[in-house]
DNA sequence: CTGAGATCCTGGGGGC
DNA sequence: TGCCCCCAGGATCTCA
């Protein structure tokens, strides 16, 4: 999302939204009683930011478009007029470009948020912000019985860690994904904190992970999928210790880890 | 409040 | 080769 937002910012900031086409109603959500297309038409885009896994398009009126891409959503800027697969929301912008919101699985959402609406109140701390200190992380883990991996994916605690990055960070820190969050000793918690920052930063440098459908605002794929250590790698041997990479399911999510150096204890 | 599980979708992969 | 089944996964909902 960070990579997408950086590309979008460059391409759509300052542009006016001349037209709106909603091809699938549920993908474009407006406040109760309001029509998405009517409200958004004529707006001007001030800038583009990110909160957790949401791309946030700031509008001149003070409202925002909070976009959740889930797994297969795309935000792409095109200059031509041809069709784009699974384009369910299209914003026609000044200068003849189109901002397209496409999603084959229809899980993504583009939500118009009112000026004063606290839409992100349920989102936790940004893992790359200064507020996410090792001590704060340790305090957050305290008393939690949930598997540490499930904790990392809980957007109400930390906002922005997805399945790939949770698996990779746990591998990096040498921590078993099923270990109860509150049972991590301080050194392990510090290692995990450091690994989360390192993995996320590295992924951003490499412009994201194109496992399935992901592309940035230019339609380019990321590069992090080429440097994965565990995600999707069951049956291979660990690049650090030679142990076997296995796949289990934690809270309904595929989870990859090294049997040898990520022990439950 | 916490945690667990179902749900939404479709393309693609595996099995036969 | 072709067909069917099942699975991936983030956020949100319900339920315990």
PDB file of C-alpha atoms (C1' of nucleotides) in Angstrom:
ATOM      1  CA  UNK A   1       0.000   0.000   0.000  1.00  0.00           C
ATOM      2  CA  UNK A   2       2.874   2.335   0.777  1.00  0.00           C
ATOM      3  CA  UNK A   3       4.296   1.764  -2.702  1.00  0.00           C
ATOM      4  CA  UNK A   4       0.919   2.299  -4.339  1.00  0.00           C
ATOM      5  CA  UNK A   5       0.345   5.480  -2.362  1.00  0.00           C
ATOM      6  CA  UNK A   6       3.712   6.924  -3.379  1.00  0.00           C
ATOM      7  CA  UNK A   7       2.946   6.344  -7.032  1.00  0.00           C
ATOM      8  CA  UNK A   8      -0.590   7.670  -6.783  1.00  0.00           C
ATOM      9  CA  UNK A   9       0.474  10.814  -4.993  1.00  0.00           C
ATOM     10  CA  UNK A  10       2.703  11.708  -7.908  1.00  0.00           C
ATOM     11  CA  UNK A  11       0.000  11.103 -10.469  1.00  0.00           C
ATOM     12  CA  UNK A  12      -3.257  12.383  -9.038  1.00  0.00           C
ATOM     13  CA  UNK A  13      -2.455  15.097  -6.496  1.00  0.00           C
ATOM     14  CA  UNK A  14      -4.114  18.378  -7.467  1.00  0.00           C
ATOM     15  CA  UNK A  15      -6.407  16.846 -10.060  1.00  0.00           C
ATOM     16  CA  UNK A  16     -10.130  17.398 -10.229  1.00  0.00           C
ATOM     17  CA  UNK A  17     -12.544  14.480 -10.332  1.00  0.00           C
ATOM     18  CA  UNK A  18     -14.627  15.232 -13.411  1.00  0.00           C
ATOM     19  CA  UNK A  19     -16.591  12.029 -13.583  1.00  0.00           C
ATOM     20  CA  UNK A  20     -17.334   8.955 -11.506  1.00  0.00           C
ATOM     21  CA  UNK A  21     -18.448   5.582 -12.722  1.00  0.00           C
ATOM     22  CA  UNK A  22     -19.446   2.924 -10.234  1.00  0.00           C
ATOM     23  CA  UNK A  23     -19.747  -0.470 -11.862  1.00  0.00           C
ATOM     24  CA  UNK A  24     -20.306  -2.437  -8.666  1.00  0.00           C
ATOM     25  CA  UNK A  25     -22.256  -0.679  -5.956  1.00  0.00           C
ATOM     26  CA  UNK A  26     -20.768  -2.383  -2.916  1.00  0.00           C
ATOM     27  CA  UNK A  27     -17.218  -1.385  -3.883  1.00  0.00           C
ATOM     28  CA  UNK A  28     -17.951   2.351  -3.547  1.00  0.00           C
ATOM     29  CA  UNK A  29     -19.410   3.165  -0.146  1.00  0.00           C
ATOM     30  CA  UNK A  30     -20.783   6.570   0.885  1.00  0.00           C
ATOM     31  CA  UNK A  31     -22.177   7.813   4.209  1.00  0.00           C
ATOM     32  CA  UNK A  32     -25.819   6.786   4.813  1.00  0.00           C
ATOM     33  CA  UNK A  33     -28.266   8.487   2.478  1.00  0.00           C
ATOM     34  CA  UNK A  34     -25.601   9.855   0.130  1.00  0.00           C
ATOM     35  CA  UNK A  35     -24.768   8.749  -3.381  1.00  0.00           C
ATOM     36  CA  UNK A  36     -21.080   8.056  -3.915  1.00  0.00           C
ATOM     37  CA  UNK A  37     -20.841   9.289  -7.487  1.00  0.00           C
ATOM     38  CA  UNK A  38     -22.841  12.447  -6.810  1.00  0.00           C
ATOM     39  CA  UNK A  39     -20.758  13.353  -3.785  1.00  0.00           C
ATOM     40  CA  UNK A  40     -17.370  12.669  -5.326  1.00  0.00           C
ATOM     41  CA  UNK A  41     -17.944  14.270  -8.732  1.00  0.00           C
ATOM     42  CA  UNK A  42     -16.436  17.751  -8.807  1.00  0.00           C
ATOM     43  CA  UNK A  43     -14.112  17.164  -5.865  1.00  0.00           C
ATOM     44  CA  UNK A  44     -10.442  17.967  -6.075  1.00  0.00           C
ATOM     45  CA  UNK A  45      -7.723  15.603  -4.881  1.00  0.00           C
ATOM     46  CA  UNK A  46      -5.440  17.290  -2.378  1.00  0.00           C
ATOM     47  CA  UNK A  47      -3.073  14.454  -1.655  1.00  0.00           C
ATOM     48  CA  UNK A  48      -2.708  10.757  -0.997  1.00  0.00           C
ATOM     49  CA  UNK A  49      -1.624   9.154   2.244  1.00  0.00           C
ATOM     50  CA  UNK A  50      -1.717   5.833   4.016  1.00  0.00           C
ATOM     51  CA  UNK A  51      -3.082   4.572   7.306  1.00  0.00           C
ATOM     52  CA  UNK A  52      -2.346   0.928   8.046  1.00  0.00           C
ATOM     53  CA  UNK A  53      -3.286  -0.957   4.894  1.00  0.00           C
ATOM     54  CA  UNK A  54      -5.611   1.788   3.692  1.00  0.00           C
ATOM     55  CA  UNK A  55      -4.736   4.233   0.944  1.00  0.00           C
ATOM     56  CA  UNK A  56      -6.278   7.563   1.900  1.00  0.00           C
ATOM     57  CA  UNK A  57      -7.137  10.034  -0.852  1.00  0.00           C
ATOM     58  CA  UNK A  58      -7.649  13.461   0.714  1.00  0.00           C
ATOM     59  CA  UNK A  59     -10.226  15.681  -0.958  1.00  0.00           C
ATOM     60  CA  UNK A  60     -10.405  19.474  -0.995  1.00  0.00           C
ATOM     61  CA  UNK A  61     -13.683  19.447   0.964  1.00  0.00           C
ATOM     62  CA  UNK A  62     -11.906  17.809   3.883  1.00  0.00           C
ATOM     63  CA  UNK A  63     -13.489  14.480   3.139  1.00  0.00           C
ATOM     64  CA  UNK A  64     -11.449  11.427   2.196  1.00  0.00           C
ATOM     65  CA  UNK A  65     -11.610   8.289   0.144  1.00  0.00           C
ATOM     66  CA  UNK A  66     -10.337   5.445   2.310  1.00  0.00           C
ATOM     67  CA  UNK A  67      -9.418   2.571   0.032  1.00  0.00           C
ATOM     68  CA  UNK A  68      -8.931  -0.973   1.257  1.00  0.00           C
ATOM     69  CA  UNK A  69      -7.348  -3.161  -1.406  1.00  0.00           C
ATOM     70  CA  UNK A  70      -7.438  -6.436   0.511  1.00  0.00           C
ATOM     71  CA  UNK A  71      -5.530  -9.058  -1.484  1.00  0.00           C
ATOM     72  CA  UNK A  72      -6.349  -8.456  -5.112  1.00  0.00           C
ATOM     73  CA  UNK A  73      -7.444  -4.824  -5.271  1.00  0.00           C
ATOM     74  CA  UNK A  74      -5.646  -2.424  -7.562  1.00  0.00           C
ATOM     75  CA  UNK A  75      -5.458   1.336  -7.795  1.00  0.00           C
ATOM     76  CA  UNK A  76      -4.116   2.163 -11.202  1.00  0.00           C
ATOM     77  CA  UNK A  77      -3.810   5.424 -13.112  1.00  0.00           C
ATOM     78  CA  UNK A  78      -4.320   5.131 -16.857  1.00  0.00           C
ATOM     79  CA  UNK A  79      -4.215   7.728 -19.581  1.00  0.00           C
ATOM     80  CA  UNK A  80      -6.004   5.745 -22.305  1.00  0.00           C
ATOM     81  CA  UNK A  81      -9.713   5.031 -22.490  1.00  0.00           C
ATOM     82  CA  UNK A  82      -9.716   1.289 -23.021  1.00  0.00           C
ATOM     83  CA  UNK A  83     -11.301  -1.256 -20.701  1.00  0.00           C
ATOM     84  CA  UNK A  84      -9.457  -2.496 -17.624  1.00  0.00           C
ATOM     85  CA  UNK A  85     -10.256  -5.925 -16.174  1.00  0.00           C
ATOM     86  CA  UNK A  86     -12.501  -5.849 -13.121  1.00  0.00           C
ATOM     87  CA  UNK A  87     -12.530  -2.041 -12.987  1.00  0.00           C
ATOM     88  CA  UNK A  88     -15.476  -1.467 -10.664  1.00  0.00           C
ATOM     89  CA  UNK A  89     -14.909   2.192  -9.777  1.00  0.00           C
ATOM     90  CA  UNK A  90     -13.486   4.707 -12.214  1.00  0.00           C
ATOM     91  CA  UNK A  91     -12.675   8.319 -11.445  1.00  0.00           C
ATOM     92  CA  UNK A  92     -12.181  10.475 -14.523  1.00  0.00           C
ATOM     93  CA  UNK A  93      -9.620  13.118 -13.613  1.00  0.00           C
ATOM     94  CA  UNK A  94      -8.627  16.442 -15.117  1.00  0.00           C
ATOM     95  CA  UNK A  95      -5.844  16.044 -17.645  1.00  0.00           C
ATOM     96  CA  UNK A  96      -7.521  13.062 -19.227  1.00  0.00           C
ATOM     97  CA  UNK A  97      -6.343  10.357 -16.848  1.00  0.00           C
ATOM     98  CA  UNK A  98      -8.434   7.773 -15.070  1.00  0.00           C
ATOM     99  CA  UNK A  99      -7.966   6.513 -11.539  1.00  0.00           C
ATOM    100  CA  UNK A 100      -9.198   2.948 -11.640  1.00  0.00           C
ATOM    101  CA  UNK A 101     -10.148   0.826  -8.669  1.00  0.00           C
ATOM    102  CA  UNK A 102     -10.224  -2.791  -9.823  1.00  0.00           C
ATOM    103  CA  UNK A 103     -10.569  -6.009  -7.872  1.00  0.00           C
ATOM    104  CA  UNK A 104     -11.200  -9.433  -9.318  1.00  0.00           C
ATOM    105  CA  UNK A 105     -12.460 -10.780  -5.999  1.00  0.00           C
ATOM    106  CA  UNK A 106     -14.564  -7.768  -5.156  1.00  0.00           C
ATOM    107  CA  UNK A 107     -13.287  -7.688  -1.581  1.00  0.00           C
ATOM    108  CA  UNK A 108     -11.809  -4.190  -1.796  1.00  0.00           C
ATOM    109  CA  UNK A 109     -13.699  -1.074  -0.769  1.00  0.00           C
ATOM    110  CA  UNK A 110     -13.484   2.605  -1.613  1.00  0.00           C
ATOM    111  CA  UNK A 111     -15.215   4.473   1.145  1.00  0.00           C
ATOM    112  CA  UNK A 112     -16.115   8.161   1.187  1.00  0.00           C
ATOM    113  CA  UNK A 113     -15.444   9.397   4.696  1.00  0.00           C
ATOM    114  CA  UNK A 114     -16.988  12.545   6.156  1.00  0.00           C
ATOM    115  CA  UNK A 115     -14.799  15.354   7.374  1.00  0.00           C
ATOM    116  CA  UNK A 116     -15.234  14.595  11.029  1.00  0.00           C
ATOM    117  CA  UNK A 117     -15.696  10.866  10.825  1.00  0.00           C
ATOM    118  CA  UNK A 118     -13.191   8.953  12.958  1.00  0.00           C
ATOM    119  CA  UNK A 119     -12.996   6.181  10.418  1.00  0.00           C
ATOM    120  CA  UNK A 120      -9.620   4.879  11.627  1.00  0.00           C
ATOM    121  CA  UNK A 121     -10.377   4.843  15.332  1.00  0.00           C
ATOM    122  CA  UNK A 122     -10.074   1.062  15.410  1.00  0.00           C
ATOM    123  CA  UNK A 123      -6.635   1.032  13.832  1.00  0.00           C
ATOM    124  CA  UNK A 124      -3.605   0.591  16.047  1.00  0.00           C
ATOM    125  CA  UNK A 125      -0.147   2.086  16.018  1.00  0.00           C
ATOM    126  CA  UNK A 126       1.805   2.513  12.786  1.00  0.00           C
ATOM    127  CA  UNK A 127       4.669   0.003  12.987  1.00  0.00           C
ATOM    128  CA  UNK A 128       7.120   2.333  11.235  1.00  0.00           C
ATOM    129  CA  UNK A 129       6.271   5.363  13.348  1.00  0.00           C
ATOM    130  CA  UNK A 130       8.286   6.661  16.272  1.00  0.00           C
ATOM    131  CA  UNK A 131       5.356   5.826  18.524  1.00  0.00           C
ATOM    132  CA  UNK A 132       5.987   2.117  18.015  1.00  0.00           C
ATOM    133  CA  UNK A 133       8.863   1.707  20.443  1.00  0.00           C
ATOM    134  CA  UNK A 134      10.221  -1.614  21.720  1.00  0.00           C
ATOM    135  CA  UNK A 135       8.905  -0.809  25.182  1.00  0.00           C
ATOM    136  CA  UNK A 136       5.452  -0.057  23.834  1.00  0.00           C
ATOM    137  CA  UNK A 137       5.485  -3.323  21.898  1.00  0.00           C
ATOM    138  CA  UNK A 138       6.500  -5.248  25.010  1.00  0.00           C
ATOM    139  CA  UNK A 139       3.671  -3.615  26.957  1.00  0.00           C
ATOM    140  CA  UNK A 140       1.193  -4.455  24.199  1.00  0.00           C
ATOM    141  CA  UNK A 141       2.179  -8.121  24.232  1.00  0.00           C
ATOM    142  CA  UNK A 142       1.805  -8.426  27.970  1.00  0.00           C
ATOM    143  CA  UNK A 143      -1.015 -10.688  29.081  1.00  0.00           C
ATOM    144  CA  UNK A 144      -2.034 -11.688  25.559  1.00  0.00           C
ATOM    145  CA  UNK A 145      -2.715 -15.378  25.200  1.00  0.00           C
ATOM    146  CA  UNK A 146      -3.339 -15.268  21.477  1.00  0.00           C
ATOM    147  CA  UNK A 147      -0.683 -16.704  19.135  1.00  0.00           C
ATOM    148  CA  UNK A 148       1.919 -14.020  18.502  1.00  0.00           C
ATOM    149  CA  UNK A 149       1.310 -14.272  14.772  1.00  0.00           C
ATOM    150  CA  UNK A 150      -2.413 -13.594  15.207  1.00  0.00           C
ATOM    151  CA  UNK A 151      -1.485 -10.657  17.413  1.00  0.00           C
ATOM    152  CA  UNK A 152       0.688  -9.189  14.674  1.00  0.00           C
ATOM    153  CA  UNK A 153      -2.187  -9.433  12.204  1.00  0.00           C
ATOM    154  CA  UNK A 154      -4.679  -7.733  14.539  1.00  0.00           C
ATOM    155  CA  UNK A 155      -5.017  -4.280  12.962  1.00  0.00           C
ATOM    156  CA  UNK A 156      -6.488  -2.883  16.182  1.00  0.00           C
ATOM    157  CA  UNK A 157      -3.094  -3.323  17.838  1.00  0.00           C
ATOM    158  CA  UNK A 158      -0.623  -2.620  15.087  1.00  0.00           C
ATOM    159  CA  UNK A 159      -1.947  -1.310  11.769  1.00  0.00           C
ATOM    160  CA  UNK A 160      -0.350  -2.494   8.571  1.00  0.00           C
ATOM    161  CA  UNK A 161       1.202  -5.913   9.074  1.00  0.00           C
ATOM    162  CA  UNK A 162      -0.098  -8.531   6.663  1.00  0.00           C
ATOM    163  CA  UNK A 163       0.364 -12.282   6.493  1.00  0.00           C
ATOM    164  CA  UNK A 164       3.546 -12.204   4.426  1.00  0.00           C
ATOM    165  CA  UNK A 165       5.303  -9.712   6.668  1.00  0.00           C
ATOM    166  CA  UNK A 166       4.163 -11.382   9.893  1.00  0.00           C
ATOM    167  CA  UNK A 167       5.608 -14.720   8.725  1.00  0.00           C
ATOM    168  CA  UNK A 168       8.841 -13.163   7.506  1.00  0.00           C
ATOM    169  CA  UNK A 169       9.402 -11.118  10.676  1.00  0.00           C
ATOM    170  CA  UNK A 170       8.802 -14.117  12.944  1.00  0.00           C
ATOM    171  CA  UNK A 171      11.300 -16.124  10.910  1.00  0.00           C
ATOM    172  CA  UNK A 172      13.790 -13.290  11.099  1.00  0.00           C
ATOM    173  CA  UNK A 173      13.376 -13.048  14.883  1.00  0.00           C
ATOM    174  CA  UNK A 174      13.448 -16.837  15.341  1.00  0.00           C
ATOM    175  CA  UNK A 175      10.077 -17.000  17.063  1.00  0.00           C
ATOM    176  CA  UNK A 176       7.461 -19.727  16.696  1.00  0.00           C
ATOM    177  CA  UNK A 177       4.282 -18.177  15.246  1.00  0.00           C
ATOM    178  CA  UNK A 178       1.993 -20.080  17.641  1.00  0.00           C
ATOM    179  CA  UNK A 179       3.787 -18.921  20.766  1.00  0.00           C
ATOM    180  CA  UNK A 180       1.382 -17.016  23.055  1.00  0.00           C
ATOM    181  CA  UNK A 181       2.069 -13.315  22.536  1.00  0.00           C
ATOM    182  CA  UNK A 182       2.372 -12.595  26.236  1.00  0.00           C
ATOM    183  CA  UNK A 183       4.891 -15.368  26.749  1.00  0.00           C
ATOM    184  CA  UNK A 184       7.640 -13.702  24.748  1.00  0.00           C
ATOM    185  CA  UNK A 185      10.592 -12.755  26.896  1.00  0.00           C
ATOM    186  CA  UNK A 186      11.884  -9.230  26.503  1.00  0.00           C
ATOM    187  CA  UNK A 187      14.855 -10.116  24.294  1.00  0.00           C
ATOM    188  CA  UNK A 188      12.569 -12.030  21.927  1.00  0.00           C
ATOM    189  CA  UNK A 189      10.067  -9.183  21.877  1.00  0.00           C
ATOM    190  CA  UNK A 190      12.857  -6.745  21.050  1.00  0.00           C
ATOM    191  CA  UNK A 191      14.108  -8.994  18.284  1.00  0.00           C
ATOM    192  CA  UNK A 192      10.616  -9.201  16.835  1.00  0.00           C
ATOM    193  CA  UNK A 193      10.172  -5.453  17.042  1.00  0.00           C
ATOM    194  CA  UNK A 194      13.415  -4.962  15.156  1.00  0.00           C
ATOM    195  CA  UNK A 195      12.513  -7.631  12.614  1.00  0.00           C
ATOM    196  CA  UNK A 196       9.128  -6.047  11.903  1.00  0.00           C
ATOM    197  CA  UNK A 197      10.747  -2.718  11.143  1.00  0.00           C
ATOM    198  CA  UNK A 198      13.457  -4.321   9.031  1.00  0.00           C
ATOM    199  CA  UNK A 199      11.073  -6.476   7.020  1.00  0.00           C
ATOM    200  CA  UNK A 200       8.597  -3.663   6.367  1.00  0.00           C
ATOM    201  CA  UNK A 201      11.331  -1.214   5.390  1.00  0.00           C
ATOM    202  CA  UNK A 202      12.935  -3.729   3.102  1.00  0.00           C
ATOM    203  CA  UNK A 203       9.613  -4.525   1.463  1.00  0.00           C
ATOM    204  CA  UNK A 204       9.012  -0.834   0.840  1.00  0.00           C
ATOM    205  CA  UNK A 205      12.472  -0.433  -0.702  1.00  0.00           C
ATOM    206  CA  UNK A 206      11.677  -3.359  -3.005  1.00  0.00           C
ATOM    207  CA  UNK A 207       8.274  -1.842  -3.831  1.00  0.00           C
ATOM    208  CA  UNK A 208       6.090  -4.498  -2.262  1.00  0.00           C
ATOM    209  CA  UNK A 209       5.297  -8.183  -2.753  1.00  0.00           C
ATOM    210  CA  UNK A 210       3.622  -9.358  -5.940  1.00  0.00           C
ATOM    211  CA  UNK A 211       2.501 -12.814  -4.892  1.00  0.00           C
ATOM    212  CA  UNK A 212      -0.789 -12.841  -6.680  1.00  0.00           C
ATOM    213  CA  UNK A 213      -2.186  -9.741  -8.264  1.00  0.00           C
ATOM    214  CA  UNK A 214      -0.450  -6.893  -6.619  1.00  0.00           C
ATOM    215  CA  UNK A 215       0.783  -4.045  -8.796  1.00  0.00           C
ATOM    216  CA  UNK A 216       1.496  -0.421  -7.966  1.00  0.00           C
ATOM    217  CA  UNK A 217      -0.087   2.675  -9.482  1.00  0.00           C
ATOM    218  CA  UNK A 218       2.033   2.209 -12.618  1.00  0.00           C
ATOM    219  CA  UNK A 219       0.950  -1.388 -12.979  1.00  0.00           C
ATOM    220  CA  UNK A 220       4.452  -2.582 -12.034  1.00  0.00           C
ATOM    221  CA  UNK A 221       5.100  -5.557  -9.830  1.00  0.00           C
ATOM    222  CA  UNK A 222       7.072  -5.388  -6.598  1.00  0.00           C
ATOM    223  CA  UNK A 223      10.267  -7.255  -5.815  1.00  0.00           C
ATOM    224  CA  UNK A 224       9.887  -8.522  -2.261  1.00  0.00           C
ATOM    225  CA  UNK A 225       8.407 -11.838  -3.425  1.00  0.00           C
ATOM    226  CA  UNK A 226      11.874 -12.669  -4.747  1.00  0.00           C
ATOM    227  CA  UNK A 227      13.547 -12.407  -1.364  1.00  0.00           C
ATOM    228  CA  UNK A 228      11.024 -14.258   0.794  1.00  0.00           C
ATOM    229  CA  UNK A 229      12.504 -16.597   3.392  1.00  0.00           C
ATOM    230  CA  UNK A 230       9.454 -18.601   4.449  1.00  0.00           C
ATOM    231  CA  UNK A 231       6.169 -17.356   2.989  1.00  0.00           C
ATOM    232  CA  UNK A 232       4.847 -19.972   0.575  1.00  0.00           C
ATOM    233  CA  UNK A 233       8.060 -21.991   0.851  1.00  0.00           C
ATOM    234  CA  UNK A 234       6.961 -25.182   2.547  1.00  0.00           C
ATOM    235  CA  UNK A 235       9.178 -28.120   1.696  1.00  0.00           C
ATOM    236  CA  UNK A 236      12.265 -26.005   1.107  1.00  0.00           C
ATOM    237  CA  UNK A 237      15.126 -25.768   3.548  1.00  0.00           C
ATOM    238  CA  UNK A 238      15.749 -22.744   5.727  1.00  0.00           C
ATOM    239  CA  UNK A 239      18.314 -20.356   4.267  1.00  0.00           C
ATOM    240  CA  UNK A 240      19.578 -19.590   7.756  1.00  0.00           C
ATOM    241  CA  UNK A 241      19.871 -22.988   9.413  1.00  0.00           C
ATOM    242  CA  UNK A 242      18.914 -25.617   6.855  1.00  0.00           C
ATOM    243  CA  UNK A 243      15.836 -26.634   8.839  1.00  0.00           C
ATOM    244  CA  UNK A 244      12.622 -27.642   7.133  1.00  0.00           C
ATOM    245  CA  UNK A 245      10.151 -24.916   6.231  1.00  0.00           C
ATOM    246  CA  UNK A 246       6.651 -26.079   7.140  1.00  0.00           C
ATOM    247  CA  UNK A 247       3.165 -24.718   6.680  1.00  0.00           C
ATOM    248  CA  UNK A 248       0.531 -24.758   9.400  1.00  0.00           C
ATOM    249  CA  UNK A 249      -2.711 -22.896   9.882  1.00  0.00           C
ATOM    250  CA  UNK A 250      -3.087 -20.343  12.644  1.00  0.00           C
ATOM    251  CA  UNK A 251      -6.464 -18.687  13.029  1.00  0.00           C
ATOM    252  CA  UNK A 252      -7.432 -19.803   9.569  1.00  0.00           C
ATOM    253  CA  UNK A 253      -4.349 -18.269   7.930  1.00  0.00           C
ATOM    254  CA  UNK A 254      -1.542 -20.089   6.185  1.00  0.00           C
ATOM    255  CA  UNK A 255       1.566 -19.776   8.315  1.00  0.00           C
ATOM    256  CA  UNK A 256       5.104 -20.645   7.228  1.00  0.00           C
ATOM    257  CA  UNK A 257       8.000 -21.151   9.590  1.00  0.00           C
ATOM    258  CA  UNK A 258      11.246 -23.014  10.122  1.00  0.00           C
ATOM    259  CA  UNK A 259      10.873 -26.114  12.236  1.00  0.00           C
ATOM    260  CA  UNK A 260      14.446 -25.883  13.440  1.00  0.00           C
ATOM    261  CA  UNK A 261      15.120 -22.323  14.504  1.00  0.00           C
ATOM    262  CA  UNK A 262      11.568 -21.173  15.374  1.00  0.00           C
ATOM    263  CA  UNK A 263      10.853 -23.336  18.393  1.00  0.00           C
ATOM    264  CA  UNK A 264       7.902 -23.193  20.775  1.00  0.00           C
ATOM    265  CA  UNK A 265      10.296 -23.998  23.653  1.00  0.00           C
TER     266      UNK A 265
ATOM    267  C1'  DC B   1     -13.026  -6.984  26.780  1.00  0.00           C
ATOM    268  C1'  DT B   2     -10.822 -11.080  24.340  1.00  0.00           C
ATOM    269  C1'  DG B   3     -10.609 -14.624  21.141  1.00  0.00           C
ATOM    270  C1'  DA B   4     -12.435 -17.839  17.527  1.00  0.00           C
ATOM    271  C1'  DG B   5     -14.698 -18.816  13.410  1.00  0.00           C
ATOM    272  C1'  DA B   6     -17.699 -17.759   9.344  1.00  0.00           C
ATOM    273  C1'  DT B   7     -18.245 -14.842   5.558  1.00  0.00           C
ATOM    274  C1'  DC B   8     -17.383 -12.563   1.231  1.00  0.00           C
ATOM    275  C1'  DC B   9     -15.387 -13.734  -4.071  1.00  0.00           C
ATOM    276  C1'  DT B  10     -13.142 -15.653  -8.228  1.00  0.00           C
ATOM    277  C1'  DG B  11      -9.181 -17.547 -10.714  1.00  0.00           C
ATOM    278  C1'  DG B  12      -6.146 -20.982 -10.650  1.00  0.00           C
ATOM    279  C1'  DG B  13      -4.200 -25.214  -9.233  1.00  0.00           C
ATOM    280  C1'  DG B  14      -4.572 -29.978  -7.983  1.00  0.00           C
ATOM    281  C1'  DG B  15      -6.722 -34.300  -8.394  1.00  0.00           C
ATOM    282  C1'  DC B  16      -8.891 -37.667 -11.071  1.00  0.00           C
TER     283       DC B  16
ATOM    284  C1'  DT C   1      -7.405 -33.185 -22.124  1.00  0.00           C
ATOM    285  C1'  DG C   2     -11.162 -31.707 -19.447  1.00  0.00           C
ATOM    286  C1'  DC C   3     -13.815 -31.119 -15.492  1.00  0.00           C
ATOM    287  C1'  DC C   4     -14.763 -30.441 -10.707  1.00  0.00           C
ATOM    288  C1'  DC C   5     -13.514 -29.086  -6.220  1.00  0.00           C
ATOM    289  C1'  DC C   6     -11.253 -26.391  -3.153  1.00  0.00           C
ATOM    290  C1'  DC C   7      -8.442 -22.831  -1.567  1.00  0.00           C
ATOM    291  C1'  DA C   8      -6.187 -18.167  -0.975  1.00  0.00           C
ATOM    292  C1'  DG C   9      -6.820 -14.084   2.148  1.00  0.00           C
ATOM    293  C1'  DG C  10      -8.208  -8.875   5.013  1.00  0.00           C
ATOM    294  C1'  DA C  11     -11.660  -6.989   7.325  1.00  0.00           C
ATOM    295  C1'  DT C  12     -15.980  -7.400   9.496  1.00  0.00           C
ATOM    296  C1'  DC C  13     -19.436  -9.724  11.668  1.00  0.00           C
ATOM    297  C1'  DT C  14     -21.397 -12.851  15.132  1.00  0.00           C
ATOM    298  C1'  DC C  15     -20.960 -15.635  18.985  1.00  0.00           C
ATOM    299  C1'  DA C  16     -19.002 -17.575  23.228  1.00  0.00           C
TER     300       DA C  16
END
